[in-house]
XYZ file of C-alpha atoms in Angstrom:
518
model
C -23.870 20.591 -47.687
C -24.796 18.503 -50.445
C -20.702 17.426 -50.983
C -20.798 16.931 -47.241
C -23.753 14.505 -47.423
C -22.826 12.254 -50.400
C -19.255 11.802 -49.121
C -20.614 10.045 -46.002
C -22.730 7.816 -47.813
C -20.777 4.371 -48.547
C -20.757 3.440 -51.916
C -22.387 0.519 -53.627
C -20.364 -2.389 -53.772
C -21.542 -2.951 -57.702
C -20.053 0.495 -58.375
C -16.889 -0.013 -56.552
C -14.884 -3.225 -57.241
C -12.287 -1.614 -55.394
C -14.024 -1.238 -52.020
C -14.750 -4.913 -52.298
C -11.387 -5.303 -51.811
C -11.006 -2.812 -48.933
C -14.088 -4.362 -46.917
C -12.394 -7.461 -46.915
C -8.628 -6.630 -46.238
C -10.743 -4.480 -43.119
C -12.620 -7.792 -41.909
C -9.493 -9.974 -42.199
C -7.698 -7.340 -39.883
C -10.506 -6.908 -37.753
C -11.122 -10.521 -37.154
C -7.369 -11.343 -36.611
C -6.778 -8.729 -33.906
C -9.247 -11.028 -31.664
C -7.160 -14.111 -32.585
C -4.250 -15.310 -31.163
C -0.950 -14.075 -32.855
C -0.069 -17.222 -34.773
C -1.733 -20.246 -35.841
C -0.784 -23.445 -37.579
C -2.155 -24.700 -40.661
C -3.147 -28.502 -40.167
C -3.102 -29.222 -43.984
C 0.792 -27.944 -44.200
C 1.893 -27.937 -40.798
C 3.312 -24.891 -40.994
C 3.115 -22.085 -37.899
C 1.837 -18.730 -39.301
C 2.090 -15.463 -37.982
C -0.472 -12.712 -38.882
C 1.301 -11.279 -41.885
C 1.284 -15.171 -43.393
C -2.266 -15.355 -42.341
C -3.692 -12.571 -44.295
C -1.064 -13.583 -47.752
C -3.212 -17.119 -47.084
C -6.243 -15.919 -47.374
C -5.396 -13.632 -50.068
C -4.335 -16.004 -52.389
C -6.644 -18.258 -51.486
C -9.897 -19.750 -53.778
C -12.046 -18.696 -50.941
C -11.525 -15.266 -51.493
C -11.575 -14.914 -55.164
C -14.551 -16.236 -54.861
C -15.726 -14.256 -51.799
C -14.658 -11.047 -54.488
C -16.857 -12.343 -57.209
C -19.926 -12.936 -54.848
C -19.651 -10.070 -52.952
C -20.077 -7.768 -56.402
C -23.491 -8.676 -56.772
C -24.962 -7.622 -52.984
C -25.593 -4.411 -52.174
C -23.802 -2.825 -49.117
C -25.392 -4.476 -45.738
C -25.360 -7.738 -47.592
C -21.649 -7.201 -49.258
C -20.839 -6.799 -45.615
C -22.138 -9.574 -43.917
C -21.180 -11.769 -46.394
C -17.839 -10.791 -46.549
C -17.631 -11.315 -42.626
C -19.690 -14.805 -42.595
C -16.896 -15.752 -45.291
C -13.820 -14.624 -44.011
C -14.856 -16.023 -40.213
C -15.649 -19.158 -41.685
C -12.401 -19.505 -43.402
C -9.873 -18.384 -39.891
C -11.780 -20.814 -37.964
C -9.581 -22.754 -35.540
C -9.344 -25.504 -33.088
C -7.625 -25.398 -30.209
C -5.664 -27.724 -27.806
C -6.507 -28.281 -23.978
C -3.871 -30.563 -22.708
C -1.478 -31.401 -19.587
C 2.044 -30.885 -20.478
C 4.637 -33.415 -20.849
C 7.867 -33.620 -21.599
C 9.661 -32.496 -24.914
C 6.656 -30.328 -25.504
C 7.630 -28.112 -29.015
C 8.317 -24.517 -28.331
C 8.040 -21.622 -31.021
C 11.488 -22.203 -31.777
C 11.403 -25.606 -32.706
C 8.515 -25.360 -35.434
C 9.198 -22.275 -36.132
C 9.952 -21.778 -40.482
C 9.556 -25.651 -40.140
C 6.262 -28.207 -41.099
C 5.819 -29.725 -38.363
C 4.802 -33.382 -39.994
C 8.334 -33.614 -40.932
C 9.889 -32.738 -37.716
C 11.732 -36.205 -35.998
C 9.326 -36.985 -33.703
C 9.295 -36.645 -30.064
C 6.437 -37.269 -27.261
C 5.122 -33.950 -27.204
C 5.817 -33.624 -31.175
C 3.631 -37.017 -31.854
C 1.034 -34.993 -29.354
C 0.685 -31.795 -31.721
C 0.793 -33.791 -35.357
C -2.360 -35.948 -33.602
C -3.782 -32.895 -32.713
C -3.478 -30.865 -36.186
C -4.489 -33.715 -37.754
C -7.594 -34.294 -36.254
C -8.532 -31.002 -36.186
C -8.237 -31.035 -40.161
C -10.298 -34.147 -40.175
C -12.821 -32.150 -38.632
C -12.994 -29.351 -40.707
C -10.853 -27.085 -39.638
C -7.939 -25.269 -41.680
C -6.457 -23.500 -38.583
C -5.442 -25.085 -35.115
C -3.676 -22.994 -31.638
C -1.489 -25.101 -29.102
C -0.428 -23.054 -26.054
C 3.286 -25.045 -26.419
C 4.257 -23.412 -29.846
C 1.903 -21.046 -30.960
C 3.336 -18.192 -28.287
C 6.830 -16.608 -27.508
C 7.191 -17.843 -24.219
C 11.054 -16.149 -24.294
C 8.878 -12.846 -24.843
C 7.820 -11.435 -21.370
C 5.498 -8.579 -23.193
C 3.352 -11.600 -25.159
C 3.486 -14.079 -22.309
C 2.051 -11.576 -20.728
C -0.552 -10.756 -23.222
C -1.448 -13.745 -23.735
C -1.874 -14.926 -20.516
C -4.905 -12.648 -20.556
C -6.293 -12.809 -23.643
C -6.549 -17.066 -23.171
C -9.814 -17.127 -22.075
C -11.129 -14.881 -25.288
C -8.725 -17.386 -27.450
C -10.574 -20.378 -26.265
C -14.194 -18.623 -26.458
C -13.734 -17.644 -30.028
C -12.662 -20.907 -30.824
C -14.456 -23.441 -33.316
C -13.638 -26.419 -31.208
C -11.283 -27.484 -28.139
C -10.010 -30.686 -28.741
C -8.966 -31.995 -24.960
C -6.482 -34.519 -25.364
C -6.172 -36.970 -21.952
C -3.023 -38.661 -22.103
C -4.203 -41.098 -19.019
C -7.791 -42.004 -19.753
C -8.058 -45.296 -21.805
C -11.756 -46.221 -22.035
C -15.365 -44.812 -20.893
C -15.792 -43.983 -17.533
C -12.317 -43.115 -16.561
C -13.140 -39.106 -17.444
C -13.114 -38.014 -13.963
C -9.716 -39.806 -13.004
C -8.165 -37.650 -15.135
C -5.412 -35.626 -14.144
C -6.705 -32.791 -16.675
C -8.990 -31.783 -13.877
C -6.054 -30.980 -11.383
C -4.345 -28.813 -13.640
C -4.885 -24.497 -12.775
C -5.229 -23.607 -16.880
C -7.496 -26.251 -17.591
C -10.457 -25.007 -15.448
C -10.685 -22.124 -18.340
C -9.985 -24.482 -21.052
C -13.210 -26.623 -19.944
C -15.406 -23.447 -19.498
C -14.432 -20.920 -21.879
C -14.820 -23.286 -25.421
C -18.509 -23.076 -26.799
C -18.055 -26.543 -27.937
C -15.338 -29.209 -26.714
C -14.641 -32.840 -27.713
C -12.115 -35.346 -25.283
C -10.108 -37.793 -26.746
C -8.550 -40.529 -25.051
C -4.564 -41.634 -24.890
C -4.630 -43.240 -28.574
C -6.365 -40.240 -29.825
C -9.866 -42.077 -29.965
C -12.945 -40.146 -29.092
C -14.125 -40.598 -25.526
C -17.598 -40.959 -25.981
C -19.100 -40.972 -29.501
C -20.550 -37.435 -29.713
C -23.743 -37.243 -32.524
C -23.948 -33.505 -31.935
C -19.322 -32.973 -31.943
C -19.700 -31.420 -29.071
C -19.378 -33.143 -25.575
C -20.959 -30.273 -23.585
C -24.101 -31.238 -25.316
C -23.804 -35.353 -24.150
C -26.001 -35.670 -21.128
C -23.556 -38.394 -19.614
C -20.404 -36.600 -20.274
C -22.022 -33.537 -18.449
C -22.719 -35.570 -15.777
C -19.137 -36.903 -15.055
C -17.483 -33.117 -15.732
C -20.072 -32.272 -12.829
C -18.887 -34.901 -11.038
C -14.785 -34.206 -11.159
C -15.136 -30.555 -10.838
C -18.224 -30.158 -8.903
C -19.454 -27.492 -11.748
C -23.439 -27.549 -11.941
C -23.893 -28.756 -16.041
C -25.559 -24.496 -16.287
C -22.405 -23.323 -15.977
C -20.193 -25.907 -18.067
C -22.645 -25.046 -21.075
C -23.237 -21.503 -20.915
C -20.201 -20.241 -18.405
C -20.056 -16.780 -18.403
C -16.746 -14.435 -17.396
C -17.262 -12.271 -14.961
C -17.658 -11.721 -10.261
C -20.665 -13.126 -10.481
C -20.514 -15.910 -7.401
C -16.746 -15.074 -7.038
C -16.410 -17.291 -4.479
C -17.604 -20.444 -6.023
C -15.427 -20.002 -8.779
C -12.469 -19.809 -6.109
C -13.872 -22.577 -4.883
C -13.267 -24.814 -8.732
C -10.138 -23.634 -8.530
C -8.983 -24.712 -4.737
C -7.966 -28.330 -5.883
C -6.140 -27.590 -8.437
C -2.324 -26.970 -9.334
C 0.213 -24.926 -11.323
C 3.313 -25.399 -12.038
C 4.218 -21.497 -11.603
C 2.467 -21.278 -8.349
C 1.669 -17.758 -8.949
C -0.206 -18.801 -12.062
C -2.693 -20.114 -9.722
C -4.236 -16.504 -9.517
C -3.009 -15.961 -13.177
C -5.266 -18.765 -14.853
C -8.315 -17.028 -13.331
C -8.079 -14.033 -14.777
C -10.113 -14.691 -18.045
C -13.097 -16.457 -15.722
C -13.238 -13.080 -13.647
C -12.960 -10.763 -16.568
C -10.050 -9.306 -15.090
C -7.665 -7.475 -16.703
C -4.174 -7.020 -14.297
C -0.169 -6.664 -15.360
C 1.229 -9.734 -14.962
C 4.763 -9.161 -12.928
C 7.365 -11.839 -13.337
C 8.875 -13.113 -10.226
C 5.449 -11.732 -7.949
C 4.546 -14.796 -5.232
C 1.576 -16.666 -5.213
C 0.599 -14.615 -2.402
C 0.395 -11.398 -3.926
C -0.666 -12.072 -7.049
C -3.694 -14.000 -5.496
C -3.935 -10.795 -3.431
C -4.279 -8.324 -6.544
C -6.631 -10.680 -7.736
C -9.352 -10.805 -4.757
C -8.407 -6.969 -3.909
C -9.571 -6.260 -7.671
C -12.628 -7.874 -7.178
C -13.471 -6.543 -3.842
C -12.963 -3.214 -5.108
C -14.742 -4.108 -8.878
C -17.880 -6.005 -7.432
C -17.987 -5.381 -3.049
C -18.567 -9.401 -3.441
C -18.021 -10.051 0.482
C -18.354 -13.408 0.095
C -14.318 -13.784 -0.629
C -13.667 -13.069 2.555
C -14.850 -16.597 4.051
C -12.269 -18.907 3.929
C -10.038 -21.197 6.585
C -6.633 -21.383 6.577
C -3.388 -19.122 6.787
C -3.726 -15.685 5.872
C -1.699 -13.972 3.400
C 1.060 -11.594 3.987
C -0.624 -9.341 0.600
C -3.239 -8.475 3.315
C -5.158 -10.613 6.467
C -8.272 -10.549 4.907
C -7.102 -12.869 2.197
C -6.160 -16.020 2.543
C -2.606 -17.431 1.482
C -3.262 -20.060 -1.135
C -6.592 -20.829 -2.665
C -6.889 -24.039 -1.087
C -8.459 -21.975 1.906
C -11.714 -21.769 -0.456
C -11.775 -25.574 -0.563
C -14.767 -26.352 1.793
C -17.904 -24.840 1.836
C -18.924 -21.130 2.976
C -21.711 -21.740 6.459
C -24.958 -21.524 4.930
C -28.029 -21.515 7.661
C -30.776 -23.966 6.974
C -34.606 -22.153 6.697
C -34.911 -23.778 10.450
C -32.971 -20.322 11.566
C -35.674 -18.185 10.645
C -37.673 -16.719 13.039
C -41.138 -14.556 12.005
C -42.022 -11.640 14.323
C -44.088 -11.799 16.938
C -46.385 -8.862 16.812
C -46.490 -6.073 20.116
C -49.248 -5.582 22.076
C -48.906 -2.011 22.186
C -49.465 0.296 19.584
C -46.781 2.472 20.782
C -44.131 0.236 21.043
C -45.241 -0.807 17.544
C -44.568 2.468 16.238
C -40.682 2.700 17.890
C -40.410 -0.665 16.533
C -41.091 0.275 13.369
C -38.741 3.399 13.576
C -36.233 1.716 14.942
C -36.411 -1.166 12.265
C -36.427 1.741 9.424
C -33.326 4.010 10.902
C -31.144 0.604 11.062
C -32.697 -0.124 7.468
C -31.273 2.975 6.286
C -27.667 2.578 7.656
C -27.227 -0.644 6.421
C -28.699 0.229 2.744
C -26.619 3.245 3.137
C -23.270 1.778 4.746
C -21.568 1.940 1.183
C -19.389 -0.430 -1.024
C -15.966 -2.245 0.258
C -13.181 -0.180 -0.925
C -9.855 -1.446 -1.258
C -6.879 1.004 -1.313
C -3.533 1.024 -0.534
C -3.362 -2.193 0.537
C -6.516 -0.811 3.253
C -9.638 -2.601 2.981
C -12.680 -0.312 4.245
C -15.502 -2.553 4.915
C -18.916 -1.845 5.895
C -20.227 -4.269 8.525
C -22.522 -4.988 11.859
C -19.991 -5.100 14.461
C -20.346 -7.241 17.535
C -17.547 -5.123 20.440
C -16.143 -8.322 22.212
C -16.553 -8.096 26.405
C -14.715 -11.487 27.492
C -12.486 -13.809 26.201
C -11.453 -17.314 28.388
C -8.968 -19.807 27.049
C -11.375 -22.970 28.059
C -8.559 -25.435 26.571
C -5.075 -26.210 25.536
C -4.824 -29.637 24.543
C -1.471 -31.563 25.765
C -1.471 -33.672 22.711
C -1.665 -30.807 20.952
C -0.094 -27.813 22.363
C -0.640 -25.232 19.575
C -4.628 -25.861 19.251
C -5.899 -23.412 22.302
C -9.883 -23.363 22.261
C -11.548 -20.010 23.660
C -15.080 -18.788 24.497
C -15.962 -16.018 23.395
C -18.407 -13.045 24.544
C -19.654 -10.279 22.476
C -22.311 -7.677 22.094
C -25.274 -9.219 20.410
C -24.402 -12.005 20.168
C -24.551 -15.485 22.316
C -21.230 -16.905 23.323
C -19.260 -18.747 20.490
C -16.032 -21.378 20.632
C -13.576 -21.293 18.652
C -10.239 -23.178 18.433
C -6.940 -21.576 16.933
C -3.519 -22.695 16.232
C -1.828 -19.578 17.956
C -2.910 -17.941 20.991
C -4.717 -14.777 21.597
C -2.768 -11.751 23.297
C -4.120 -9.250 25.842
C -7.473 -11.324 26.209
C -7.268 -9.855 29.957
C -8.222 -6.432 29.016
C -11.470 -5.342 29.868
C -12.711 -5.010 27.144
C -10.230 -7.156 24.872
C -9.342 -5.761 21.987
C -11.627 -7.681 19.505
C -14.744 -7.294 17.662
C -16.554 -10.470 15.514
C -17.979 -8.527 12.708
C -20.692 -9.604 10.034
C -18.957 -8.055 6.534
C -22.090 -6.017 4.859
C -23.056 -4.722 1.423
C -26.099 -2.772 0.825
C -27.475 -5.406 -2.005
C -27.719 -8.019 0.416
C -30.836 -5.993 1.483
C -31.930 -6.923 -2.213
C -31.745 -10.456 -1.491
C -34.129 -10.744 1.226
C -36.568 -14.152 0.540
C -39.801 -12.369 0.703
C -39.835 -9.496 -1.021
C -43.045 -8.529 -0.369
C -42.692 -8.612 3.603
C -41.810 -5.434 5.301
C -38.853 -3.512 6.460
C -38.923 -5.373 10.027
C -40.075 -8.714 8.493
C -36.505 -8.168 5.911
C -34.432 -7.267 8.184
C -35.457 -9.744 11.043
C -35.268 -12.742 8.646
C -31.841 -11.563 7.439
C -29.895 -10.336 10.562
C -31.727 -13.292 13.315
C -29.898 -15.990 10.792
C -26.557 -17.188 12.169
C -23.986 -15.956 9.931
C -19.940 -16.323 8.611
C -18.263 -13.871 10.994
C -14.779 -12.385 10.987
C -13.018 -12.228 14.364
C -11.160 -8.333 14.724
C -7.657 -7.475 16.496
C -7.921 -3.886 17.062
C -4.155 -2.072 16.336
C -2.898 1.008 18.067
C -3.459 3.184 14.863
C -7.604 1.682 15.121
C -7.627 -0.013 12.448
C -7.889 -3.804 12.408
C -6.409 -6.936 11.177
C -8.376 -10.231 10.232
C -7.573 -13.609 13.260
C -6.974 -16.377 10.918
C -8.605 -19.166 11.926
C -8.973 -22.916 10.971
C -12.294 -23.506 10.827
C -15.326 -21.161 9.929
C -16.272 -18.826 12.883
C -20.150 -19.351 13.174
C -21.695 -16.479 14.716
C -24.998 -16.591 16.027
C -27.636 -13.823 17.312
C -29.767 -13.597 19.806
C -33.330 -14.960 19.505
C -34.871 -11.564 20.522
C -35.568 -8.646 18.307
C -34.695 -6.491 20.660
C -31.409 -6.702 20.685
C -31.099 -7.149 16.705
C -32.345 -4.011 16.483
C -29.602 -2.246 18.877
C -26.940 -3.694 15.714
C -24.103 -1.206 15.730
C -23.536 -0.423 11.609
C -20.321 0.667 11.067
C -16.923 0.867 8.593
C -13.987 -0.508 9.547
C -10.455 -0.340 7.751
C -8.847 -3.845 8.007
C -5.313 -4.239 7.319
């Protein structure tokens, strides 16, 4: 036991010169695997890979030093010395930019310093940007043009995901706008129309912008932009980002669909690296399959988070649906405007019963439909099947009201349904079998149990929750029922309002059920 115990205690670093050594050849490694596979040094110019990294360092007066300092500490100090060193010595800058032409790939820099390269547009771009990361500080810059194998599908791939963590553990982000010449032109920027950039801007910890000649934009006391009051103010202002969330941004499904909605304006030149570029904000980790369409891969991505989070709030969008599943819209510029959200006017308190018996069903009543809804489950998505727990609304009439001659695909129908009053709504295609009695349709109000957790008063009762909640017109999702009963989502192009009745009475008849949407 004894032999046992002493061989798992470490030993002193004074003691073992050796395991100096090993502590920091195990800190380099363990610090590199987080960085991106090569990075260029902006004294040299000179693109190194991870093997070159580590010789660097090694021969480096940092660590011989680091060696002869670390003797004297004892173990938890040896340690975190070592790693305060060796982190301060790999950190890097990295590039945010909009590609132009004659951009430098791997191959072109590649066993080459890039200062002595014959200079091109996108060459003069990546000397100005080593450069003034070294004038900064920093030993060790990453440009997404030359720093990856982009003839390698396998580290495309990973690096596609692993951007966002790039960019986090980054010193500084030097954005470079090509097309901004002096102070106040930030927000006409084409940088903000670009899909990778939205990352670029909120993954970095701290970011500086420089203008066309490589100037600063906005003399920065603190080097760090995201801490200038009046730059915050125009980033919030071209990317409608609240200045909370530029600052402090963190990955994740957290208010997935306002993230969607950053994204709706902007552009890639893959189109299918639309979906791609979010990956790193959702904290989603998918394949990446070359040659997949925009549609799917934007499907994979809001299936993933349906099935990850149950955020229902994806599911509110205008526009043309996708062919990866109706539920989902085509392109994310269906997330563009803004979800319905009902003013506190819509809120209605209860108005107590006379009767202390009908109080008492009341109150059961109120508790039973409690209990299915905070019981109804999460959305699932599976095969391509999305099971989702909602209040459905069975639809008893449907009557095409208009067709507009000027406009022959718009057709505008009323619509009746259980629960709730009579809606319009206009579409671009026209309903089939609305003569039926009953059509086949439902308008359904999606549901997740932790909506019950954001009720406004949380100290009001069951009834007072529910009433508050459920009385409030709401985003609903209009239902063609197939001959296998399942459903598929009516795209429409405009949000579908829904709006109960004003009487409790028939709120508290709401049908709770799960439906599987195709």
């Amino acid at each position: 036991m004894c032999y046992r115990r002493r061989k798992t205690i470490k030993p002193s670093a004074q003691s073992h010169p050796d395991c100096i050594k090993k502590l920091v050849k195990d800190c380099v490694c363990s610090i590199l695997e987080t960085f991106p596979p090569r990075l260029l040094n902006t004294q040299t110019g000179y693109l190194c890979d991870r093997d070159a990294l580590i010789t660097d360092f090694d021969n480096s007066s940092e660590c011989r030093q680091l060696l002869s300092s670390a003797a004297a500490l004892d173990s938890p100090q040896c340690e975190k010395h070592i790693h305060e060193t060796v982190s301060a010595y790999f950190q890097y800058a990295t590039l945010s930019h909009r590609w132009g032409k004659d951009e430098p790939l791997l191959r072109d820099v590649q066993g080459r310093l890039i200062y002595q390269l014959d200079l091109t547009d996108g060459l003069i771009k990546l000397q100005s940007f080593c450069a003034t990361a070294g004038e900064r500080g920093y030993l060790w810059a990453w440009s997404d043009t030359c720093c990856i194998d982009k003839d390698s599908t396998v580290e495309l791939a990973k690096a596609i995901v692993s951007m966002f963590s790039w960019y986090r553990h980054s010193a500084l982000t030097i954005v470079y706008l090509a097309d901004v010449y002096g102070p106040g032109m930030l927000s006409s920027s084409s940088w903000f129309e670009r899909g990778w950039t939205l990352q670029e801007l909120l993954a970095p910890r701290a970011v500086l912008f420089y203008m066309h000649n490589w100037s600063l934009y906005k003399e920065c006391s603190s080097s760090n932009h995201k801490e200038d009051l009046h730059v915050l103010r125009e980033l919030e202002g071209a990317t409608g980002i609240a200045p909370r969330c530029l600052t402090n941004f963190d990955p994740g499904m957290d208010n997935a669909r306002s993230r969607f909605q950053w994204a709706s304006g902007r552009r890639t030149t893959e189109p299918e690296d639309i979906a791609y570029s979010l990956f790193g904000i959702f904290n989603v980790y998918l394949p990446i399959i070359p040659g997949e369409s925009p549609e799917n891969a934007l499907g994979r991505l809001l299936a993933e988070i349906i099935t990850q989070s149950g955020d229902i709030s994806i599911l509110s969008w205008v526009g043309v649906e996708s062919s990866f599943h109706s539920c989902f819209p085509a392109h994310i510029t269906a997330y563009r405007s803004e979800p319905y959200v009902p003013s506190p006017s819509h809120v209605i308190a209860i108005q107590p019963s006379t009767s202390s018996t009908s109080d008492l069903e009341l109150c059961e009543a109120w508790t039973k439909l409690f209990n299915l809804l905070s019981k109804s489950g999460h959305p699932q998505f599976v095969g391509r099947r999305l099971r989702l727990p909602c209040i459905i609304h069975q639809v008893t009439a449907i009557h095409l009201r208009l067709v507009d001659p000027r406009a022959p695909t718009l057709h505008v129908y009323e619509i009746h349904a259980e629960g709730l009053t009579p809606l319009k709504l206009a579409l671009s295609h026209e309903l089939e079998n609305i003569s039926q009695n009953p059509p086949p349709y439902a308008l359904i109000r999606p549901w997740h149990s932790k909506l019950l957790d954001s009720s406004p008063n949380v100290d009001s009762t069951v009834s007072e929750q529910l009433f508050m909640m459920l009385k409030q017109p709401f985003n609903a999702l209009l239902l063609a029922e197939t001959p296998q009963n399942e459903y598929k989502k009516i795209a429409s192009s405009s949000p579908i309002v829904a709006c109960p009745p004003g009487d409790a009475a028939s709120i508290i008849q709401s049908k709770v059920q799960t439906v599987t949407i195709v």
